[in-house]
Amino acid sequence: MASVVEYKGLKAGYYCGYCDSEEGKASCGMWAHSMTVQDYQDLIDRGWRRSGKYVYKPVMNQTCCPQYTIRCRPLQFQPSKSHKKVLKKMLKFLAKGEISKGNCEDGPMEPTMEDAVASDFALINKLDIQCDLKTLSDDLKESLKSEEKKKGKSSKREESKELIQSQDMEEKLDSGEPSHSVKVHTVPQPGKGADLSKPPCRKAKEIRKERKRLKLMQQNPGGELEGFQVQCQPPSLFPPKAKSNQPKSLEDLIFESLPESASHKFEVRLVPVSFEDPEFKSSFSQSFSLYVKYQMAIHQDPPDECGKTEFTRFLCSSPLEAENPPYGPDCGYGSFHQQYWLDGKIVAVGVIDVLPYCVSSVYLYYDPDYSFLSLGVYSALREIAFTRQLHEKTPQLSYYYMGFYIHSCPKMKYKGQYRPSDLLCPETYVWVPIEQCLPSLENSKYCRFNQDPEAVDEDRSKEPDRLQVFYKKAIMPYGVYKKQQRDPSEEATVLQYASLVGQTCSERMLLFRN
């Protein structure tokens, strides 16, 4: 099945939720009636993202807050000290019901940017998504309504209605602010008894080493401390030390087995986003109630702005066609809800897309009563582990896309802490390690990351006449279609679309025109 898209063009000079500029934002958008997972993969590798069925691309050299596509490389990912803290906190809670002191929203557990935003993925993806459906202006609503009248077709009417309603919801959901309890700490706070001459991140390790030395000395009182390690200690006592030098993997920390007497029962379920799926259907009501609770508590949305229609358009409608090829992952490709069940109820839902080369994070909402578990960070780590799991059967699926990175917005910079990661060059669409990009971003909001001045976009539109158009129920190349057109603005619109989606997608996807 081919992707069918309706290009809506450029919208510039509208409100930005990242910097509060009244008219700094600029993006291009299209309505995706249906889309193959390969086409969407190729589009996000050119800087596009989806919100429901609306697919948009910031105009990077014009917009006030350039949004760079960021991906993490899960195969090389090592959890940081604060990531491990989140995972251990979850294990303690599940095993013993312990709630660590000072780990609630009001007191970030670790003075680093990655923990600065309480359950950050939820906030950030709200910003990513909700700022961008403002691209659909009021005059577009009017043109859609008049299109409906002309066509008089029920199916088309439904799609136009969907576009308008999604847009209405996005006009409302636009605070773009973190919850009141968010605090950002960037200066490390020395702990009691810490050796301030050492980097803070090594403090715990040094203490463990010291304890081990003392323990070994007690076992062999005759040995002096220095000589003890080198000369007197029989080799048989060294293996524990060697073992401790191998850090626990992400999977070790996530899937550590709980005792039979564990205080809580926890499971993560992957559910296809489809009302034809019995599990999705049976959990819909609970999932929706959680969304309402989250939007009202965390984003202060009034009840009438987080209804069932908004929820469905925003987080259950997807243009992606589910695919289950034999060489693909067991779950297949498409859109999913990853549900986090605690003691028989859903406490968080991660909305994700599984694509040919990646798992793409769309949104996260969670029960505010469990904010102390840092579910934003926890779900991101689970999604990285999930990507690694899919990679085992489908080797080309090896990346985790986190949406957009905005260096000029402090609330967005934490994404750079999930390393190793890459940013997408906005001119040549090649991936560049984030470390190489940061010095340039310190100097300028908009940067071309590709250091080769001769490099160009390899998939740029070279033969627009080969672009596929869907017009009057017929599929034809643009070369044929343009001979039937009298509107001078039509060519400029189609060529703009072709340059943004690239040659490959323009030949595969069907551009709907009327």
XYZ file of C-alpha atoms in Angstrom:
514
model
C 0.000 0.000 0.000
C 1.295 3.476 -0.893
C 1.457 6.468 1.443
C -1.111 9.182 0.640
C -0.277 12.705 1.843
C -1.844 16.135 1.456
C 0.747 18.919 1.612
C -0.360 21.999 3.559
C 2.625 24.240 2.926
C 4.594 26.693 5.029
C 3.285 28.492 8.105
C 5.561 31.172 9.542
C 5.283 33.802 12.246
C 3.282 31.954 14.895
C 3.624 31.382 18.651
C 6.512 29.254 19.977
C 6.001 27.338 23.233
C 9.752 26.856 23.681
C 10.802 30.520 23.977
C 7.372 32.225 24.231
C 8.048 34.230 21.076
C 4.686 35.426 19.726
C 5.638 35.016 16.073
C 9.006 33.280 15.836
C 7.982 29.814 14.746
C 8.096 28.465 11.178
C 7.314 24.967 9.893
C 5.909 23.061 6.938
C 3.274 20.371 7.343
C 1.225 17.709 5.613
C -1.727 15.544 6.477
C -0.945 11.825 6.160
C -4.044 9.839 5.195
C -1.916 6.689 5.325
C 1.817 6.057 5.479
C 4.150 3.094 5.201
C 6.704 2.626 7.986
C 9.563 2.907 5.460
C 8.309 6.283 4.185
C 7.992 7.608 7.734
C 11.479 6.314 8.583
C 12.863 8.164 5.555
C 10.936 11.323 6.498
C 12.170 11.451 10.104
C 15.677 10.990 8.682
C 15.002 14.287 6.883
C 13.824 16.118 10.011
C 10.050 15.394 9.971
C 7.966 14.261 13.014
C 4.342 13.246 13.433
C 1.579 14.356 15.791
C -1.364 12.041 15.264
C -1.740 12.012 11.476
C -0.175 15.438 10.988
C 3.475 15.302 9.883
C 5.557 18.481 10.230
C 9.083 19.771 9.640
C 10.501 22.926 11.266
C 12.029 25.448 8.842
C 15.381 25.288 10.550
C 17.070 28.464 9.242
C 13.938 30.570 9.906
C 12.355 29.297 13.118
C 13.234 30.968 16.448
C 14.168 27.660 18.149
C 15.738 25.264 15.619
C 14.670 21.676 16.395
C 17.345 19.114 15.542
C 16.337 15.467 15.202
C 18.250 13.462 17.827
C 18.872 9.726 17.995
C 20.583 7.628 20.649
C 22.739 4.595 19.777
C 21.385 1.955 22.191
C 23.944 -0.724 21.275
C 26.740 1.404 22.769
C 24.584 3.062 25.458
C 25.849 2.880 29.054
C 23.499 4.139 31.792
C 24.922 7.100 33.709
C 25.124 7.237 37.485
C 21.790 9.050 37.727
C 20.139 6.625 35.270
C 21.225 3.783 37.563
C 19.766 5.636 40.532
C 16.371 5.749 38.826
C 16.489 2.026 38.028
C 17.608 1.072 41.548
C 14.921 3.295 43.033
C 12.301 1.415 40.986
C 13.696 -1.980 42.093
C 13.654 -0.928 45.775
C 10.083 0.280 45.434
C 8.930 -2.948 43.748
C 10.823 -5.262 46.107
C 10.284 -3.571 49.465
C 7.803 -0.772 48.822
C 10.541 1.721 49.706
C 10.114 5.317 48.594
C 13.527 6.976 48.595
C 13.656 10.241 50.524
C 14.274 13.369 48.497
C 13.445 11.642 45.219
C 10.085 13.281 44.611
C 9.462 15.905 41.963
C 10.337 18.654 44.432
C 13.880 17.417 44.969
C 15.793 16.145 41.942
C 17.819 13.159 43.058
C 20.914 14.093 41.093
C 22.285 17.538 40.254
C 22.532 16.953 36.509
C 20.528 18.232 33.560
C 19.178 14.812 32.632
C 17.126 14.774 35.844
C 16.270 18.450 35.819
C 12.810 18.003 34.398
C 10.397 15.801 36.336
C 9.390 12.975 34.012
C 10.935 14.928 31.193
C 9.973 12.926 28.109
C 6.317 13.697 28.738
C 6.912 17.427 28.948
C 9.304 17.605 26.051
C 7.234 15.597 23.632
C 4.225 17.690 24.620
C 6.281 20.722 23.582
C 7.475 19.028 20.377
C 3.992 18.025 19.333
C 1.756 20.750 20.611
C 3.708 23.715 19.349
C 3.603 22.435 15.802
C -0.011 21.841 14.970
C -0.431 25.609 15.117
C 0.884 25.418 11.551
C -2.703 24.893 10.440
C -4.225 28.347 10.303
C -7.868 29.431 10.412
C -8.020 30.022 6.665
C -6.955 26.385 6.191
C -9.955 25.297 8.250
C -12.164 27.329 5.926
C -10.564 25.869 2.792
C -10.993 22.366 4.190
C -14.654 23.009 4.895
C -15.200 24.267 1.343
C -13.303 21.244 -0.009
C -15.680 18.999 1.909
C -18.694 20.633 0.300
C -17.204 20.229 -3.178
C -16.347 16.568 -2.701
C -19.449 15.536 -0.812
C -17.801 12.240 0.094
C -18.239 10.786 3.557
C -14.752 9.284 3.799
C -13.066 12.507 2.750
C -15.355 14.458 5.083
C -14.206 12.307 7.993
C -10.538 12.957 7.198
C -11.030 16.722 6.898
C -12.980 16.741 10.167
C -10.126 14.840 11.798
C -7.614 17.438 10.595
C -9.692 20.334 11.907
C -10.300 18.685 15.273
C -6.625 17.780 15.708
C -5.781 21.370 14.903
C -8.352 22.752 17.343
C -6.921 20.591 20.088
C -3.382 21.722 19.332
C -4.460 25.384 19.405
C -5.630 24.751 22.983
C -2.814 22.501 24.266
C -0.131 25.102 24.038
C 1.178 26.079 27.457
C 4.545 24.431 26.842
C 5.450 24.912 30.514
C 6.756 22.330 32.979
C 4.774 21.549 36.115
C 5.198 24.072 38.947
C 7.338 21.710 40.989
C 10.180 21.424 38.466
C 13.538 22.621 39.748
C 16.742 22.744 37.737
C 20.013 22.103 39.580
C 23.207 22.374 37.596
C 25.783 22.719 40.399
C 26.861 19.450 42.039
C 26.218 19.368 45.772
C 29.004 17.667 47.730
C 27.752 14.877 49.958
C 28.738 14.314 53.593
C 32.242 12.977 53.966
C 32.996 13.392 50.261
C 36.575 14.019 49.193
C 36.135 17.312 47.339
C 39.403 16.838 45.467
C 37.835 13.928 43.580
C 35.119 14.225 40.899
C 31.707 13.849 42.645
C 30.695 10.978 40.355
C 33.498 8.784 41.751
C 32.722 9.338 45.401
C 30.673 6.158 45.940
C 33.249 4.066 44.085
C 36.080 5.361 46.282
C 34.110 4.542 49.426
C 33.452 1.000 48.180
C 37.156 0.520 47.425
C 38.054 1.740 50.912
C 35.573 -0.645 52.534
C 36.950 -3.539 50.491
C 40.518 -2.715 51.533
C 39.528 -2.603 55.206
C 37.627 -5.875 54.896
C 40.614 -7.596 53.264
C 42.937 -6.209 55.968
C 40.687 -7.656 58.656
C 40.938 -11.046 56.942
C 44.751 -10.713 56.835
C 45.799 -8.505 59.806
C 49.518 -9.031 59.133
C 49.528 -7.113 55.854
C 50.372 -3.408 55.536
C 47.870 -1.414 53.430
C 50.169 -0.624 50.475
C 52.115 -3.888 50.440
C 48.952 -5.778 51.149
C 47.459 -5.193 47.724
C 50.598 -5.856 45.758
C 52.596 -8.527 47.634
C 50.779 -10.202 50.530
C 47.352 -10.797 49.111
C 46.856 -14.259 47.608
C 45.377 -14.052 44.077
C 42.250 -15.978 45.094
C 40.862 -12.938 46.908
C 41.041 -10.698 43.814
C 38.174 -11.993 41.613
C 35.481 -9.972 43.456
C 37.421 -6.791 42.655
C 37.723 -7.671 38.974
C 34.027 -8.456 38.895
C 33.129 -5.116 40.476
C 34.975 -3.344 37.644
C 32.439 -4.647 35.139
C 29.475 -2.284 35.356
C 26.017 -3.832 35.382
C 24.328 -3.645 31.990
C 21.103 -1.763 31.440
C 19.271 -5.102 31.231
C 20.799 -6.310 34.533
C 19.423 -3.219 36.252
C 15.983 -3.328 34.612
C 15.292 -7.054 34.761
C 16.856 -7.879 38.128
C 14.679 -10.627 39.601
C 12.422 -9.621 42.488
C 11.957 -11.741 45.629
C 8.787 -13.855 45.874
C 7.684 -11.633 48.734
C 7.985 -8.461 46.598
C 5.722 -5.606 47.691
C 4.503 -4.838 44.169
C 3.750 -6.627 40.912
C 4.985 -4.832 37.798
C 4.819 -5.592 34.078
C 5.223 -3.755 30.786
C 2.833 -4.643 27.946
C 3.249 -3.681 24.293
C -0.162 -3.056 22.714
C -0.740 -2.179 19.017
C -2.622 1.102 18.623
C -5.759 -0.289 16.988
C -9.366 -0.546 18.087
C -9.362 -3.957 16.410
C -6.822 -5.170 18.973
C -8.674 -6.743 21.949
C -6.030 -5.688 24.500
C -5.978 -2.085 23.263
C -9.779 -1.990 23.289
C -10.166 -3.501 26.773
C -7.601 -1.121 28.326
C -8.716 1.999 26.418
C -10.966 3.368 29.150
C -8.279 3.064 31.848
C -5.610 4.452 29.530
C -7.797 7.444 28.659
C -8.606 8.175 32.343
C -4.889 8.202 33.112
C -4.282 10.650 30.239
C -6.927 13.034 31.637
C -5.430 12.835 35.143
C -1.949 13.498 33.761
C -2.926 16.438 31.502
C -4.884 18.125 34.290
C -2.259 17.640 37.019
C 0.983 18.116 35.097
C -0.048 20.532 32.333
C -3.006 22.197 34.125
C -5.373 21.494 31.215
C -9.081 22.093 31.901
C -11.245 18.930 31.589
C -12.885 20.070 28.320
C -9.470 20.200 26.645
C -8.557 16.577 27.339
C -11.644 14.718 26.152
C -11.866 11.349 24.432
C -11.773 12.952 20.966
C -8.572 14.870 21.710
C -6.952 11.799 23.245
C -7.854 9.636 20.256
C -6.685 12.173 17.636
C -3.520 13.002 19.545
C -2.265 9.614 20.774
C -4.336 6.832 19.191
C -4.621 8.023 15.566
C -1.608 7.097 13.497
C -1.116 7.166 9.734
C 1.304 4.221 9.981
C 0.150 1.002 8.363
C 1.002 -2.000 10.566
C 3.380 -4.448 8.861
C 4.525 -7.931 9.931
C 7.217 -9.112 7.501
C 8.969 -12.400 8.406
C 12.362 -10.671 8.764
C 10.947 -7.932 11.027
C 10.597 -7.824 14.820
C 8.111 -10.223 16.459
C 5.793 -7.342 17.379
C 5.792 -6.079 13.778
C 6.172 -2.460 12.644
C 3.719 0.344 13.387
C 2.409 2.423 16.307
C 2.158 1.029 19.847
C 1.286 1.926 23.410
C 3.796 0.543 25.891
C 1.705 0.191 29.055
C 3.328 0.114 32.505
C 1.106 -1.958 34.838
C 1.617 -1.745 38.612
C -0.492 -4.007 40.863
C -3.115 -4.482 38.138
C -3.499 -0.848 37.029
C -1.835 1.270 34.338
C 0.514 3.881 35.837
C 2.202 5.091 32.626
C 1.862 4.797 28.849
C 4.707 5.371 26.387
C 3.491 6.039 22.836
C 6.085 4.721 20.367
C 6.538 3.918 16.686
C 8.509 0.814 15.669
C 10.137 1.568 12.290
C 12.593 -0.291 10.039
C 15.702 1.233 11.655
C 14.498 2.566 15.000
C 12.098 2.875 17.883
C 10.744 6.432 17.836
C 9.413 7.986 21.057
C 6.180 9.945 20.481
C 4.809 10.807 23.962
C 4.602 9.652 27.554
C 1.859 10.213 30.109
C 1.830 8.809 33.642
C 0.038 8.827 36.989
C 1.201 11.951 38.889
C 0.845 9.969 42.159
C 3.956 8.038 41.049
C 6.124 11.041 40.126
C 8.608 9.912 42.797
C 9.590 7.014 40.507
C 10.944 9.393 37.781
C 8.815 7.603 35.184
C 10.014 9.857 32.361
C 13.624 8.740 32.754
C 12.596 5.165 33.595
C 10.447 4.802 30.450
C 13.240 6.214 28.246
C 15.644 3.586 29.636
C 13.036 0.863 29.077
C 12.587 2.034 25.465
C 16.368 1.928 24.913
C 16.431 -1.643 26.305
C 13.419 -2.515 24.101
C 15.306 -1.253 21.019
C 18.244 -3.510 21.929
C 15.870 -6.446 22.288
C 14.324 -5.829 18.817
C 17.816 -5.485 17.332
C 18.610 -9.099 18.246
C 16.132 -10.404 15.662
C 16.195 -7.412 13.281
C 19.841 -6.217 13.122
C 19.140 -3.047 11.101
C 16.780 -1.828 13.852
C 19.423 -0.237 16.065
C 18.503 3.354 16.975
C 16.280 5.137 19.489
C 14.852 8.462 18.257
C 14.018 10.950 21.017
C 12.236 13.600 18.937
C 13.849 17.026 18.774
C 16.853 18.504 20.565
C 16.768 22.288 21.050
C 20.081 23.591 22.314
C 18.735 27.108 22.877
C 15.992 25.808 25.214
C 17.267 24.638 28.659
C 14.231 22.328 29.062
C 15.277 20.416 25.947
C 19.013 19.982 26.459
C 18.696 16.951 28.776
C 18.165 14.715 25.712
C 21.857 15.104 24.943
C 22.624 13.127 28.132
C 21.491 9.812 26.598
C 24.768 8.974 24.895
C 26.210 8.130 22.495
C 23.834 10.173 20.368
C 23.794 12.004 17.035
C 22.123 15.111 15.631
C 20.833 15.366 12.060
C 22.521 17.946 9.833
C 19.672 20.204 8.627
C 21.253 20.737 5.203
C 22.797 17.425 4.140
C 20.775 15.023 6.380
C 23.787 13.098 7.645
C 24.159 12.131 11.318
C 26.899 13.820 13.337
C 27.933 12.826 16.908
C 26.471 15.358 19.349
C 29.910 16.150 20.858
C 30.990 17.560 17.481
C 27.816 19.682 17.214
C 27.785 21.320 20.657
C 30.642 23.850 20.121
C 28.877 25.188 16.988
C 25.528 25.366 18.794
C 27.116 27.436 21.573
C 27.887 30.077 18.929
C 24.744 29.917 16.813
C 21.188 28.550 17.164
C 21.178 27.358 13.555
C 24.119 25.220 12.379
C 25.078 23.033 9.477
C 26.824 20.119 11.209
C 28.397 18.531 8.138
C 31.976 19.868 8.075
C 32.472 19.094 4.384
C 31.623 22.345 2.532
C 31.218 20.413 -0.734
C 28.653 17.964 0.685
C 25.040 18.251 -0.499
C 21.742 16.532 0.279
C 22.226 13.243 -1.607
C 18.480 12.595 -1.841
C 17.524 16.111 -2.968
C 14.743 16.393 -5.523
C 16.494 16.122 -8.892
C 13.620 15.000 -11.123
C 10.369 16.586 -9.861
C 8.476 15.319 -12.927
C 8.784 11.786 -11.506
C 6.971 12.794 -8.306
C 3.717 10.802 -7.934
C 0.412 12.690 -7.804
C -3.014 11.342 -6.838
C -5.549 13.434 -8.758
C -9.202 12.696 -9.633
C -8.874 9.058 -8.471
C -5.888 8.520 -10.793
C -2.165 8.158 -10.062
C 0.141 10.051 -12.438
C 3.660 11.523 -12.550
C 3.870 15.245 -11.832
C 5.094 15.750 -15.411
C 1.646 14.656 -16.679
C -0.333 16.397 -13.920
C 1.235 19.846 -14.416
C 0.076 19.994 -18.047
C -3.518 20.026 -16.761
C -2.901 22.890 -14.288
C -3.609 26.575 -14.843
C -2.846 27.797 -11.294
C 0.647 29.423 -11.286
C 1.089 28.849 -7.510
C 0.567 25.089 -7.915
C 4.069 24.440 -9.278
C 5.796 26.342 -6.442
C 3.827 24.333 -3.828
C 4.630 20.967 -5.397
C 8.332 21.809 -5.835
C 8.540 22.934 -2.187
C 7.004 19.615 -1.099
C 9.451 17.684 -3.329
C 12.476 19.470 -1.858
C 11.348 18.715 1.710
C 10.500 15.016 1.318
C 13.388 14.217 -1.064
C 13.472 12.337 -4.371
C 12.970 8.829 -2.936
C 9.817 9.638 -0.964
C 8.405 11.880 -3.704
C 8.481 8.919 -6.114
C 6.943 6.480 -3.608
C 4.337 8.572 -1.785
C 1.185 9.819 -3.494
C 0.664 13.589 -3.260
C -3.086 14.194 -3.093
C -4.238 17.223 -5.142
C -7.732 18.459 -6.021
